Every structure is written in structure tokens, then in C-alpha cells.
Amino acid sequence: MASAVLVASVSLIALWAFIQLRNLRSNISKAKQSGLPYVISPVYFQTVAWLILQEPLTPVLKMLPRSWTRDWFPLSRFGQIWHEGHAPFAQLKTDNVIVVSPGGNVLWTCDPESINQFSKRSHDFVKPVEMMGMLNLYGPTITATEGEESRTYRKIAAPSFNDRTHGAAWAESLKRSLTMIKGWRETNAPVAQPNEHIARLTLQVISFVCFDRPLDAPSASPIDIQPSKSDKMTYSEAISSMVANIPTLFIIPPPVLKLSPVSAHKDAMTAYTEWQRQMKEMRDETTARVSENFSKNDKSLLESFVQAGQPLNIGSQNHPISPAAVLGNIFVFIMAGYETSANTLTYAILLLACHPVLQRRLQADLDRILGDRPSSTWSYESDFPKILEGYAGAVINETLRLYTVLPFLPKSTKSKAQTFTSLGREYIVPPNTLILMNTSATHRNPKYWPEVTPKGNDGPPFPVSSFDPARWLGKSNDDSPCTPVAGSFMPFSDGPRACMGKRFAQAQLCAVLATIYKDHSIELAVKKDERSYNERWQEAREKAEKELSTNVGFLMSLKMRGQVPLRVVSRNTKDSKV
């Protein structure tokens, strides 16, 4: 019996190895036909087993001779792509490379010319919905669907992103920023986790403006880190719990979690269920409102999706969408909207704290634009465009260059081969090839952006050393931003699938930065001991540099995992060191 089991096991392993070798040979042949350089990898980038095991296996793989792993490993670690920057492409001496594995081929690119084609030819290079399907936790979403279905969701959402909405985002961000900065001042202590306070602010803004959900808890309070385990979480508790459990929910389907006895799985299922309950309440409350006022103009994003989900959509050109699609799109718009803006603001504030001279330049530009007027008089129509075109806009662009919302943007050729050109030569992208446009590498490509000289404790990809907002301002006229080469800067993606929330985000980011820095300085919190202030500040700066480079993680977005305590002071006080 034992020998039969052994024979069967060996046979299965041999069969598996044969299939893997056959697939690898086939994929190598396809890569050769493309005309592109390629490297061979033992693992496929999006295999679930590799996604789970890559970090535990990393120490073992690093013990192997570097020549065995240097070509494929840096482009195979899902959570580390941002940290690698342009280095893998510099190592391979190419901006386009196919990583070949038994599981499939992945075309990695940081070439703006190629990216421009992949982004704009949306019928030839489509979204890989199988890869992005994890976002469809509650139902189909605009992000993880393709073709007519995706276009339908886009048509529903697009009208809600208008000047009225953007103006409301501006006004609400001003209001919430004042409350947050007031709370920071009143604590009379360093702000240990600014990213949590900022996340609450951005959640308040998008919830109020796009989803008719006012959150009246003070912006000075962070989003709940340890939400209630009860069956009735609050709105902010539910979304906080959802964020904390996203890794589990992306890998293990809710029906499986429901049956699992594991405590962590039970917590994830509770988070899933509670956030679903919150979204259903939002949908049901809104259903009655849109039914009574069916022809209302300037509908909120929530109202637009709820109306489109009604069984009879009289008076609308939109086709009805499923109830699941209403919930799916509520989920993805809220999660993506508040998380990405919060991350960008956090990085911008921390980078400015590490560069006091650049912070003073921002404050001087805000003084030039806003004068001595109180924030209650700041206008979306007249002040926002000036702020966006000035130094604050440059800070935002530079922050988004260094900390991309997503470290890579996916496309696919599906079942048909496609061609593209680069440097005057035509290449073939084989069928069923996953294309990953590496934004971290593209935004650091030395052909289009100056190379950086690392300083202090800054680690790869050296964001603190690279931070230079002035690069976005014309040398002859400080109010005229430069224009990057097409495809070399894509924080909001590009082409027909570009982020429709771009203007909303810009209005929010400008309002928050203007509110904070017009009357305040944000400094690194330093220890109190017998050393000189400069010595203590340098120590805090080196700690911040390390946190801003090594302690950044990626799941749904590029998020700060560590802490950089900050000190908030009035610009009028003698205590300010900026």
C-alpha cells in the first residue's frame, strides 16, 4: 500500500513538472516572437500561492547566489515593486522586458512611449479583469469590469464629478482641515500618527460630498484603529475594520470565511458583513429620496448609482444595473477615494516636514495668493486654480511622482496579439500577456527625470532625497508648471480609463495644504535632551527618512505603515523652527 502511494505521488509530481516545463517552453517561444528582451522566472507574478508565500520565502531566496535571482526576483514581489524603483530596468538595461514563467508571461514597462499606447488603445489593451476581480467583493465595479459593463458604470458616475461636486469637496475640505488642525494644536503634544487623522478627514469629505453621509465626529480624532467587535458597528468603525481585513478578504472568499473557525477569519467576516450592512442602509435610504425626486439635476454619486439600479429607470438613458453593482461601486469609490487622498496628503506633509526650506516656499506662495483673507473667503472658482498652478500644486505633483497611488497599472492583450512601437521599432505582445506599467520606475526613469543622489538615512527608492517641487515650475515664470513627456507621469492613469476623480482629489489636496500651511508650520517632533536642537532635529530627520522609504507598504494603495511624530506650531509663534 505504501509503495503504491509513493508511486502515485512520484507520478503526480512528474506530471506536474512535465506540464510546467511544457508551459515554460511555450511561453519562452512566445517571448522570443515578440522581439522584446526577456528573463525567465520560476514563479508567475499573480499566482495566489506566490502572493502568499513570497515574503516568507524572501530570506531563503536572498541566500541563493545573486545571479540566480537578480533578473526576475525584483519584478516578482507584489508588495515591493515601489521600493525597487527604476533599479530592475537599469540592471537589465531596458525599459521593456517580458518576465517568462510556466504560469504566464508578464510584460513590464517603464517606457513612456509604450505606456502611452497601452493606456490610450483601450480596445487593444484591456483591463485584466481576472486579476482585478478581487475588488468585486460586493458586486461588479467600475474598476474590475471591462467592455460595455464598465462603460455603463462610467456613464453613471461621470456626471457626478462636476464643478458643483468639486466646489463642495473644496469647501468641506477647508472646514474639516480647520477642525483637524485645531485639534492638533489643542492636544499640546506631538501628533504621533498624522496619517490616521488625515484618513478620517478624507473619509469625512468623500462621505459627505459623494455619499450624503455626514460624519460629525471631530476630525482631530483618528479613524478607529480597534473597531468594536459588536454586530452593530458605526460607519467609521465598519470601514476601518474593512480596511484592516482587506488582505484576508482579497485572498479568501467570504463564503469560505463564514465557515472558518479561525479567529482572524471570523473578524474578517464580521468586517465584511458590517460594511455590507452600512452600504445597504445608504442604498435603501437613498432609494426613497431618488424615487420622490427622480428628475433631480446634479445628483450625488450615490444617488446616480441608486437611481441606475432601480427596476424601472424611466426618464434615464442608463440601462438598469444590478443591486450588487450598486453596492460594488459604493465600496470601490469610497475605499479608493478616501485612502488615496489620505496617503498623498500624509506623504506631502511628512516630506515638507523633512524640508523646512521648501515648506517656507510653500507658505510664501500661499501668502502671495491668499493674502490675509480668512479661509471662509477662499473661493474654489478663483483661489483653487491659482493654488493648483502654484507651489502647492507642485508639491502635490512631486508627492504623486514619488509616491504613486498604485506602483503599477495592469493591462492585458487577452486572446489576440497586439503590436506597439518603441524607439521606431515595432514589437508584438503575445496573446494572454499581462502588461504591468511600472509607475514607480517610470516616475524615476533617468531618461525623463533627474537622477538622485541619496542623502542621510534615505533608502530606496530615495523619496526624501528626490523631493523637489520646483521641478514642476517654469524657470522664467513660477506660475507656469512644466509638462512631462506623455506617459512619463501618470498618477491618475491616462487615456479613456483615466481617473474621473482627478479634479475632486486636486481640490481636496489643495484645500487641506492651504488651510494647514497658511497659518501653521508642521515640524518633525524632536526629543528633549541636553543635545543641541540641530542634533536632535537631524536624528528625527534620519528616522523620518527611514520610515518614508522602508516602512511603506502596498495593498489597495501605497500606504505609510510606520509613525513619524509631528509638531504643529503657529507661524506667528517664536517656537516655530521652520
Coordinates of C-alpha atoms in Angstrom, one line a residue:
M1 CA 0.0 0.0 0.0
A2 CA 2.8 2.4 1.0
S3 CA 4.6 1.7 -2.3
A4 CA 1.5 2.3 -4.3
V5 CA 1.0 5.7 -2.6
L6 CA 4.7 6.5 -3.2
V7 CA 4.4 5.6 -6.9
A8 CA 1.3 7.7 -7.3
S9 CA 2.9 10.7 -5.6
V10 CA 6.0 10.5 -7.7
S11 CA 3.8 10.1 -10.8
L12 CA 1.8 13.2 -9.9
I13 CA 5.0 15.2 -9.3
A14 CA 6.5 14.1 -12.5
L15 CA 3.3 15.0 -14.4
W16 CA 3.2 18.4 -12.7
A17 CA 6.9 19.0 -13.6
F18 CA 6.2 17.9 -17.2
I19 CA 3.3 20.4 -17.6
Q20 CA 5.3 23.2 -16.0
L21 CA 8.3 22.6 -18.4
R22 CA 6.0 22.4 -21.4
N23 CA 4.3 25.7 -20.5
L24 CA 7.6 27.3 -19.9
R25 CA 8.9 26.3 -23.3
S26 CA 5.7 27.6 -24.9
N27 CA 5.9 30.9 -23.1
I28 CA 9.6 31.3 -24.0
S29 CA 8.7 30.8 -27.6
K30 CA 6.1 33.5 -27.4
A31 CA 8.5 35.9 -25.8
K32 CA 11.1 35.3 -28.5
Q33 CA 8.5 36.0 -31.2
S34 CA 7.7 39.4 -29.6
G35 CA 11.2 40.8 -30.3
L36 CA 11.4 42.1 -26.7
P37 CA 14.1 41.1 -24.2
Y38 CA 13.0 38.5 -21.7
V39 CA 14.1 36.9 -18.5
I40 CA 13.0 33.5 -17.0
S41 CA 11.3 33.3 -13.6
P42 CA 10.2 30.2 -11.7
V43 CA 7.1 32.0 -10.5
Y44 CA 4.2 33.8 -12.0
F45 CA 3.5 37.3 -10.6
Q46 CA -0.2 36.8 -9.8
T47 CA -0.3 33.2 -8.7
V48 CA -2.1 33.0 -5.4
A49 CA 0.4 30.7 -3.8
W50 CA 3.3 33.0 -4.7
L51 CA 1.4 36.1 -3.4
I52 CA 1.0 34.3 0.0
L53 CA 4.5 32.7 0.2
Q54 CA 6.7 35.4 -1.4
E55 CA 7.5 37.3 1.8
P56 CA 8.2 34.1 4.0
L57 CA 10.4 32.8 1.1
T58 CA 12.3 36.0 0.6
P59 CA 15.0 35.4 3.2
V60 CA 15.7 32.0 1.7
L61 CA 15.8 33.4 -1.9
K62 CA 18.2 36.1 -0.8
M63 CA 20.6 33.4 0.4
L64 CA 21.0 32.0 -3.1
P65 CA 23.7 33.2 -5.5
R66 CA 22.5 36.6 -6.7
S67 CA 23.0 35.6 -10.3
W68 CA 20.1 33.1 -9.8
T69 CA 17.5 35.7 -8.8
R70 CA 18.7 39.2 -9.8
D71 CA 16.9 39.4 -13.2
W72 CA 13.4 38.1 -12.1
F73 CA 13.0 38.5 -8.3
P74 CA 12.8 42.3 -8.1
L75 CA 9.9 42.3 -10.6
S76 CA 8.1 39.4 -8.9
R77 CA 7.5 40.8 -5.4
F78 CA 4.0 42.2 -5.3
G79 CA 4.5 44.4 -2.3
Q80 CA 8.0 45.6 -3.1
I81 CA 7.6 47.0 -6.6
W82 CA 7.6 50.6 -5.4
H83 CA 10.7 50.1 -3.4
E84 CA 12.7 48.8 -6.4
G85 CA 12.0 51.9 -8.4
H86 CA 13.9 52.0 -11.7
A87 CA 16.7 49.7 -10.5
P88 CA 15.4 46.4 -12.1
F89 CA 15.3 48.1 -15.5
A90 CA 18.7 49.7 -15.1
Q91 CA 20.0 46.2 -14.2
L92 CA 18.5 44.7 -17.3
K93 CA 19.4 47.8 -19.5
T94 CA 16.0 48.0 -21.0
D95 CA 12.7 49.8 -20.3
N96 CA 10.6 46.9 -21.7
V97 CA 11.1 43.3 -20.6
I98 CA 9.0 40.2 -20.5
V99 CA 9.2 38.0 -17.4
V100 CA 8.6 34.5 -18.6
S101 CA 7.3 31.8 -16.2
P102 CA 5.4 28.5 -16.5
G103 CA 2.3 30.3 -15.3
G104 CA 2.4 33.0 -18.0
N105 CA 4.2 36.0 -19.4
V106 CA 4.3 39.5 -17.9
L107 CA 5.5 42.5 -19.9
W108 CA 6.9 45.1 -17.5
T109 CA 7.4 48.6 -18.9
C110 CA 8.6 52.0 -17.7
D111 CA 8.9 53.3 -21.2
P112 CA 6.6 56.4 -21.7
E113 CA 6.2 55.8 -25.4
S114 CA 4.9 52.3 -24.8
I115 CA 2.8 53.3 -21.8
N116 CA 1.1 56.0 -23.9
Q117 CA 0.0 53.3 -26.4
F118 CA -1.1 50.8 -23.7
S119 CA -3.1 53.5 -22.0
K120 CA -4.9 55.0 -24.9
R121 CA -5.6 52.0 -27.1
S122 CA -8.2 50.7 -24.7
H123 CA -9.8 48.3 -27.2
D124 CA -6.5 46.6 -27.9
F125 CA -5.0 46.6 -24.3
V126 CA -7.8 45.9 -21.9
K127 CA -8.1 45.6 -18.1
P128 CA -7.2 42.1 -16.8
V129 CA -10.5 41.6 -15.0
E130 CA -9.4 38.2 -13.6
M131 CA -6.5 39.9 -11.8
M132 CA -8.7 42.8 -10.6
G133 CA -11.7 40.6 -9.7
M134 CA -10.7 40.7 -6.0
L135 CA -12.2 44.2 -6.0
N136 CA -15.6 42.8 -6.8
L137 CA -16.2 41.8 -3.1
Y138 CA -19.7 43.1 -3.0
G139 CA -20.6 43.1 -6.7
P140 CA -19.3 44.3 -10.1
T141 CA -17.3 47.5 -10.0
I142 CA -16.2 50.1 -12.5
T143 CA -12.6 49.2 -11.7
A144 CA -12.8 45.4 -12.2
T145 CA -15.1 45.1 -15.2
E146 CA -14.5 45.6 -18.9
G147 CA -16.4 46.4 -22.1
E148 CA -19.9 47.6 -22.1
E149 CA -20.4 46.9 -18.4
S150 CA -17.5 49.1 -17.4
R151 CA -18.6 51.8 -19.8
T152 CA -22.1 51.7 -18.3
Y153 CA -20.7 52.3 -14.8
R154 CA -18.5 55.1 -16.1
K155 CA -21.5 56.8 -17.7
I156 CA -23.4 56.6 -14.4
A157 CA -20.6 58.1 -12.4
A158 CA -19.1 60.7 -14.7
P159 CA -21.9 63.4 -14.4
S160 CA -21.5 63.5 -10.6
F161 CA -17.9 64.7 -11.0
N162 CA -18.7 68.3 -11.9
D163 CA -17.9 71.8 -10.7
R164 CA -20.6 71.7 -8.1
T165 CA -19.1 68.5 -6.6
H166 CA -15.6 69.8 -6.8
G167 CA -16.6 73.0 -5.2
A168 CA -18.3 71.1 -2.4
A169 CA -15.1 69.0 -1.9
W170 CA -13.1 72.2 -1.7
A171 CA -15.5 73.8 0.9
E172 CA -15.8 70.6 3.0
S173 CA -12.0 70.1 3.0
L174 CA -11.4 73.6 4.2
K175 CA -13.9 73.1 7.0
R176 CA -12.6 69.7 8.1
S177 CA -9.0 70.9 7.9
L178 CA -9.6 73.7 10.3
T179 CA -11.1 71.3 12.8
M180 CA -8.2 68.9 12.4
I181 CA -5.5 71.5 12.8
K182 CA -7.4 73.0 15.8
G183 CA -7.5 69.6 17.4
W184 CA -3.7 69.1 16.8
R185 CA -3.0 72.4 18.4
E186 CA -5.2 71.8 21.4
T187 CA -3.6 68.4 22.3
N188 CA -0.4 70.3 23.1
A189 CA 1.6 67.2 22.2
P190 CA 3.2 65.7 19.2
V191 CA 0.9 64.2 16.6
A192 CA 2.0 60.6 16.7
Q193 CA 0.0 59.2 13.8
P194 CA -1.0 62.0 11.4
N195 CA -2.0 59.6 8.7
E196 CA -4.9 58.3 10.8
H197 CA -6.2 61.8 11.4
I198 CA -5.9 62.7 7.7
A199 CA -7.6 59.5 6.7
R200 CA -10.6 60.5 8.9
L201 CA -10.7 63.9 7.2
T202 CA -10.7 62.5 3.7
L203 CA -13.3 59.9 4.7
Q204 CA -15.5 62.7 6.0
V205 CA -15.1 64.7 2.8
I206 CA -16.0 61.9 0.3
S207 CA -18.7 60.6 2.6
F208 CA -20.5 64.0 2.8
V209 CA -20.0 65.2 -0.8
C210 CA -20.4 62.0 -2.8
F211 CA -22.5 59.7 -0.5
D212 CA -24.7 62.2 1.5
R213 CA -23.3 60.7 4.7
P214 CA -22.2 63.5 7.2
L215 CA -19.7 62.4 9.8
D216 CA -19.8 64.8 12.7
A217 CA -17.2 63.3 14.9
P218 CA -14.2 65.7 15.2
S219 CA -11.6 65.5 12.5
A220 CA -9.0 65.7 15.3
S221 CA -9.9 62.1 16.2
P222 CA -8.2 59.4 14.2
I223 CA -10.2 56.8 12.3
D224 CA -10.9 53.9 14.7
I225 CA -7.9 51.6 14.9
Q226 CA -9.6 48.9 17.0
P227 CA -13.2 49.0 16.0
S228 CA -16.0 47.5 18.1
K229 CA -16.5 43.7 17.7
S230 CA -20.2 44.1 18.2
D231 CA -22.7 43.3 15.4
K232 CA -23.6 47.0 15.1
M233 CA -20.5 49.0 14.2
T234 CA -20.7 52.7 13.4
Y235 CA -20.0 53.8 9.8
S236 CA -16.4 54.7 10.6
E237 CA -15.8 51.6 12.7
A238 CA -17.1 49.4 9.8
I239 CA -14.9 51.0 7.2
S240 CA -11.9 50.9 9.5
S241 CA -12.5 47.2 10.2
M242 CA -12.9 46.6 6.5
V243 CA -9.5 48.3 5.7
A244 CA -7.8 46.2 8.4
N245 CA -9.2 43.0 7.0
I246 CA -8.8 43.6 3.3
P247 CA -5.7 41.3 2.9
T248 CA -7.7 38.3 4.2
L249 CA -10.9 39.2 2.2
F250 CA -8.9 39.6 -1.1
I251 CA -7.4 36.1 -0.7
I252 CA -10.2 34.1 1.0
P253 CA -13.8 34.3 -0.4
P254 CA -16.5 35.4 2.1
P255 CA -18.4 32.0 1.8
V256 CA -15.2 30.2 3.0
L257 CA -14.6 32.7 5.7
K258 CA -18.1 32.2 7.0
L259 CA -17.3 28.5 7.7
S260 CA -13.8 29.0 9.1
P261 CA -13.3 28.6 12.9
V262 CA -10.1 30.7 12.8
S263 CA -10.5 33.9 14.9
A264 CA -8.9 36.2 12.2
H265 CA -11.2 34.8 9.6
K266 CA -14.2 35.5 11.9
D267 CA -13.0 39.1 12.3
A268 CA -12.7 39.5 8.5
M269 CA -16.2 38.1 8.0
T270 CA -17.6 40.4 10.6
A271 CA -15.9 43.4 8.9
Y272 CA -17.3 42.3 5.5
T273 CA -20.9 41.9 6.9
E274 CA -20.9 45.1 8.8
W275 CA -19.7 47.2 5.9
Q276 CA -22.2 45.5 3.7
R277 CA -24.9 46.5 6.2
Q278 CA -23.8 50.1 6.1
M279 CA -23.9 50.2 2.3
K280 CA -27.3 48.6 2.2
E281 CA -28.6 51.2 4.6
M282 CA -27.1 54.0 2.5
R283 CA -28.7 52.5 -0.6
D284 CA -32.1 52.0 0.9
E285 CA -32.2 55.5 2.4
T286 CA -31.3 56.9 -0.9
T287 CA -33.8 54.8 -2.9
A288 CA -36.8 56.6 -1.3
R289 CA -35.2 60.0 -2.0
V290 CA -34.5 59.5 -5.7
S291 CA -37.9 57.9 -6.2
E292 CA -39.6 61.1 -4.9
N293 CA -37.3 63.4 -6.9
F294 CA -36.5 61.3 -9.9
S295 CA -35.5 64.1 -12.3
K296 CA -33.2 65.9 -9.8
N297 CA -30.2 67.5 -11.5
D298 CA -26.7 67.4 -10.0
K299 CA -27.3 64.1 -8.3
S300 CA -24.6 62.8 -5.9
L301 CA -22.5 59.8 -6.9
L302 CA -24.6 57.7 -4.5
E303 CA -27.9 58.9 -6.0
S304 CA -26.7 58.3 -9.5
F305 CA -25.9 54.6 -8.8
V306 CA -29.0 54.0 -6.7
Q307 CA -31.2 55.5 -9.5
A308 CA -29.5 53.4 -12.1
G309 CA -30.1 50.4 -10.0
Q310 CA -33.9 50.9 -9.9
P311 CA -36.0 48.2 -11.7
L312 CA -37.7 50.9 -14.0
N313 CA -35.3 53.7 -15.0
I314 CA -37.9 56.0 -16.5
G315 CA -36.5 59.2 -17.9
S316 CA -32.9 58.0 -18.0
Q317 CA -30.7 56.8 -20.8
N318 CA -28.8 54.5 -18.5
H319 CA -29.6 50.8 -18.5
P320 CA -30.6 49.4 -15.1
I321 CA -27.7 47.8 -13.2
S322 CA -27.9 45.0 -10.6
P323 CA -28.3 45.7 -6.9
A324 CA -24.9 44.0 -6.4
A325 CA -23.3 46.5 -8.8
V326 CA -24.7 49.4 -6.7
L327 CA -23.0 48.0 -3.6
G328 CA -19.8 47.1 -5.5
N329 CA -19.4 50.6 -6.8
I330 CA -20.2 52.3 -3.5
F331 CA -17.4 50.1 -2.0
V332 CA -14.8 50.8 -4.6
F333 CA -15.4 54.6 -4.8
I334 CA -15.3 55.1 -1.1
M335 CA -12.3 52.9 -0.4
A336 CA -10.3 54.3 -3.4
G337 CA -11.4 57.9 -2.8
Y338 CA -10.5 58.4 0.8
E339 CA -7.5 56.1 1.0
T340 CA -5.6 57.6 -1.9
S341 CA -6.1 61.2 -0.9
A342 CA -5.2 60.5 2.7
N343 CA -1.9 58.7 1.7
T344 CA -0.9 61.6 -0.7
L345 CA -1.6 64.2 2.0
T346 CA 0.3 62.2 4.6
Y347 CA 3.4 61.9 2.3
A348 CA 3.3 65.6 1.3
I349 CA 3.1 66.8 4.9
L350 CA 6.0 64.5 6.0
L351 CA 8.2 65.4 3.1
L352 CA 7.6 69.1 3.8
A353 CA 8.5 68.5 7.5
C354 CA 11.8 67.0 6.3
H355 CA 12.4 70.0 4.1
P356 CA 11.7 73.2 6.1
V357 CA 13.2 75.4 3.4
L358 CA 10.7 74.1 0.9
Q359 CA 7.9 74.4 3.4
R360 CA 8.7 78.1 3.7
R361 CA 8.5 78.5 -0.1
L362 CA 5.0 76.9 0.0
Q363 CA 3.9 79.3 2.8
A364 CA 5.3 82.3 0.9
D365 CA 3.3 81.3 -2.2
L366 CA 0.1 80.9 -0.2
D367 CA 0.7 84.4 1.2
R368 CA 1.0 85.7 -2.3
I369 CA -2.2 84.1 -3.4
L370 CA -4.4 84.4 -0.4
G371 CA -3.1 87.5 1.4
D372 CA -4.5 88.0 4.9
R373 CA -8.0 86.7 4.0
P374 CA -9.6 84.1 6.3
S375 CA -10.3 80.7 4.8
S376 CA -14.0 81.4 4.8
T377 CA -13.4 83.7 1.9
W378 CA -11.3 81.4 -0.2
S379 CA -13.0 80.5 -3.4
Y380 CA -13.0 77.3 -5.5
E381 CA -13.6 79.4 -8.6
S382 CA -10.8 81.9 -8.2
D383 CA -8.3 80.7 -5.5
F384 CA -8.2 77.0 -6.2
P385 CA -6.8 77.3 -9.8
K386 CA -4.0 79.7 -8.5
I387 CA -3.1 77.4 -5.7
L388 CA -3.0 74.4 -8.0
E389 CA -0.8 76.2 -10.5
G390 CA 1.5 77.5 -7.8
Y391 CA 3.8 75.9 -5.3
A392 CA 1.1 73.8 -3.6
G393 CA 0.3 72.2 -7.0
A394 CA 4.0 71.5 -7.5
V395 CA 4.1 69.8 -4.0
I396 CA 1.2 67.7 -5.0
N397 CA 2.7 66.6 -8.3
E398 CA 6.1 65.9 -6.8
T399 CA 4.5 63.8 -4.0
L400 CA 2.5 61.9 -6.5
R401 CA 5.6 61.3 -8.6
L402 CA 7.5 59.9 -5.7
Y403 CA 4.5 58.0 -4.0
T404 CA 2.4 56.8 -6.9
V405 CA -1.2 55.9 -6.0
L406 CA -0.5 52.4 -7.5
P407 CA 3.1 51.2 -8.1
F408 CA 1.9 49.5 -11.3
L409 CA -1.1 49.7 -13.6
P410 CA -2.3 46.5 -15.3
K411 CA -3.4 45.8 -18.9
S412 CA -3.8 42.7 -21.0
T413 CA -3.8 41.5 -24.6
K414 CA -6.5 38.8 -23.9
S415 CA -6.7 36.3 -26.7
K416 CA -5.3 38.4 -29.5
A417 CA -1.7 39.5 -30.1
Q418 CA -1.2 43.3 -30.4
T419 CA 1.7 45.4 -31.7
F420 CA 3.2 48.6 -30.4
T421 CA 6.2 50.7 -31.3
S422 CA 9.1 51.9 -29.2
L423 CA 12.1 54.0 -30.5
G424 CA 11.0 53.4 -34.0
R425 CA 10.7 49.6 -33.8
E426 CA 7.6 47.5 -33.8
Y427 CA 7.1 44.8 -31.2
I428 CA 4.5 42.1 -30.7
V429 CA 2.7 41.5 -27.4
P430 CA 1.6 37.8 -27.5
P431 CA -2.0 36.8 -26.6
N432 CA -2.9 36.5 -22.9
T433 CA 0.1 38.6 -21.8
L434 CA -0.3 40.6 -18.6
I435 CA 1.1 44.1 -19.1
L436 CA 2.3 46.0 -16.0
M437 CA 3.1 49.6 -16.4
N438 CA 5.5 50.3 -13.6
T439 CA 4.7 53.8 -12.3
S440 CA 7.4 53.8 -9.6
A441 CA 10.1 53.1 -12.3
T442 CA 8.6 55.4 -14.9
H443 CA 8.5 58.3 -12.4
R444 CA 12.2 57.7 -11.7
N445 CA 13.3 56.9 -15.3
P446 CA 16.6 58.8 -15.6
K447 CA 15.8 59.5 -19.3
Y448 CA 13.0 61.8 -18.2
W449 CA 13.7 62.7 -14.6
P450 CA 17.0 63.8 -13.0
E451 CA 18.9 61.0 -11.1
V452 CA 19.0 61.4 -7.4
T453 CA 22.0 61.4 -5.0
P454 CA 20.9 59.6 -1.8
K455 CA 21.4 61.6 1.4
G456 CA 21.3 60.8 5.1
N457 CA 19.3 57.7 6.0
D458 CA 17.1 57.7 2.9
G459 CA 16.6 54.2 1.4
P460 CA 15.5 53.0 -2.0
P461 CA 13.8 54.5 -3.9
F462 CA 15.1 57.6 -2.1
P463 CA 11.9 59.7 -1.9
V464 CA 13.2 62.3 0.7
S465 CA 16.4 62.9 -1.3
S466 CA 14.4 63.2 -4.5
F467 CA 11.7 65.7 -3.3
D468 CA 12.0 68.8 -5.4
P469 CA 8.7 70.6 -6.1
A470 CA 10.5 73.3 -8.0
R471 CA 11.0 71.0 -11.0
W472 CA 7.3 71.5 -11.8
L473 CA 7.6 75.2 -12.1
G474 CA 8.9 77.0 -15.1
K475 CA 12.2 78.8 -14.6
S476 CA 11.1 82.0 -16.3
N477 CA 7.6 82.1 -14.7
D478 CA 7.0 80.4 -11.3
D479 CA 3.3 80.2 -12.1
S480 CA 3.7 78.0 -15.2
P481 CA 4.1 74.3 -14.4
C482 CA 6.2 72.2 -16.7
T483 CA 4.7 69.5 -18.9
P484 CA 6.2 66.0 -18.6
V485 CA 6.7 63.8 -21.6
A486 CA 3.5 61.9 -22.4
G487 CA 3.4 58.7 -20.5
S488 CA 6.2 59.7 -18.1
F489 CA 3.9 60.9 -15.3
M490 CA 0.6 59.2 -14.7
P491 CA -0.6 59.5 -11.1
F492 CA -4.3 59.4 -12.2
S493 CA -3.6 56.9 -15.1
D494 CA -4.2 58.1 -18.6
G495 CA -6.3 57.6 -21.7
P496 CA -10.1 56.7 -21.8
R497 CA -9.7 55.0 -18.4
A498 CA -8.1 57.9 -16.6
C499 CA -9.4 58.5 -13.0
M500 CA -12.5 60.7 -13.2
G501 CA -11.9 61.8 -9.6
K502 CA -8.7 63.7 -10.5
R503 CA -10.2 67.2 -10.1
F504 CA -12.0 66.2 -6.9
A505 CA -8.7 65.0 -5.5
Q506 CA -6.8 68.1 -6.5
A507 CA -9.4 70.4 -5.0
Q508 CA -9.3 68.4 -1.7
L509 CA -5.5 68.3 -1.6
C510 CA -5.1 72.0 -2.3
A511 CA -7.7 73.0 0.3
V512 CA -6.0 70.9 3.0
L513 CA -2.5 72.1 2.3
A514 CA -3.6 75.7 2.1
T515 CA -5.5 75.5 5.3
I516 CA -2.6 73.9 7.2
Y517 CA 0.3 75.9 5.9
K518 CA -1.2 79.4 5.6
D519 CA -1.2 79.9 9.4
H520 CA 0.9 76.9 10.7
S521 CA 4.1 75.1 10.3
I522 CA 4.4 71.3 10.6
E523 CA 7.7 70.3 12.1
L524 CA 9.3 67.0 13.0
A525 CA 8.9 66.3 16.7
V526 CA 12.3 66.1 18.4
K527 CA 13.4 64.6 21.6
K528 CA 14.0 66.8 24.6
D529 CA 17.5 66.3 26.0
E530 CA 20.8 68.1 26.5
R531 CA 21.9 68.0 22.9
S532 CA 21.5 71.0 20.6
Y533 CA 18.3 71.4 18.6
N534 CA 20.1 70.8 15.3
E535 CA 21.4 67.4 16.6
R536 CA 18.0 66.3 17.8
W537 CA 16.3 67.5 14.6
Q538 CA 18.9 65.6 12.5
E539 CA 18.1 62.5 14.4
A540 CA 14.4 63.0 13.8
R541 CA 15.0 63.6 10.2
E542 CA 17.0 60.4 9.8
K543 CA 14.2 58.4 11.4
A544 CA 11.7 60.0 9.2
E545 CA 13.8 59.3 6.1
K546 CA 13.9 55.6 7.1
E547 CA 10.2 55.4 7.7
L548 CA 9.4 57.2 4.4
S549 CA 11.4 54.7 2.4
T550 CA 11.5 51.3 4.1
N551 CA 8.2 51.4 6.0
V552 CA 5.8 51.9 3.1
G553 CA 3.5 49.0 2.0
F554 CA 1.2 48.3 -0.9
L555 CA -2.2 46.6 -0.9
M556 CA -5.0 48.7 -2.3
S557 CA -2.8 51.7 -2.3
L558 CA 0.7 52.8 -1.3
K559 CA 0.4 53.4 2.4
M560 CA 2.6 54.5 5.3
R561 CA 2.9 51.7 7.8
G562 CA 5.2 53.4 10.4
Q563 CA 5.0 56.6 12.5
V564 CA 6.7 59.9 12.1
P565 CA 5.6 62.2 15.0
L566 CA 5.0 65.8 14.1
R567 CA 4.7 69.1 15.9
V568 CA 2.2 71.8 14.9
V569 CA 3.0 75.4 15.6
S570 CA 1.6 78.8 14.6
R571 CA 3.6 80.7 12.1
N572 CA 3.4 83.7 14.4
T573 CA 5.0 82.0 17.4
K574 CA 8.6 82.2 18.2
D575 CA 8.7 78.5 18.9
S576 CA 8.5 77.7 15.2
K577 CA 11.7 76.3 13.8
V578 CA 10.6 76.4 10.2

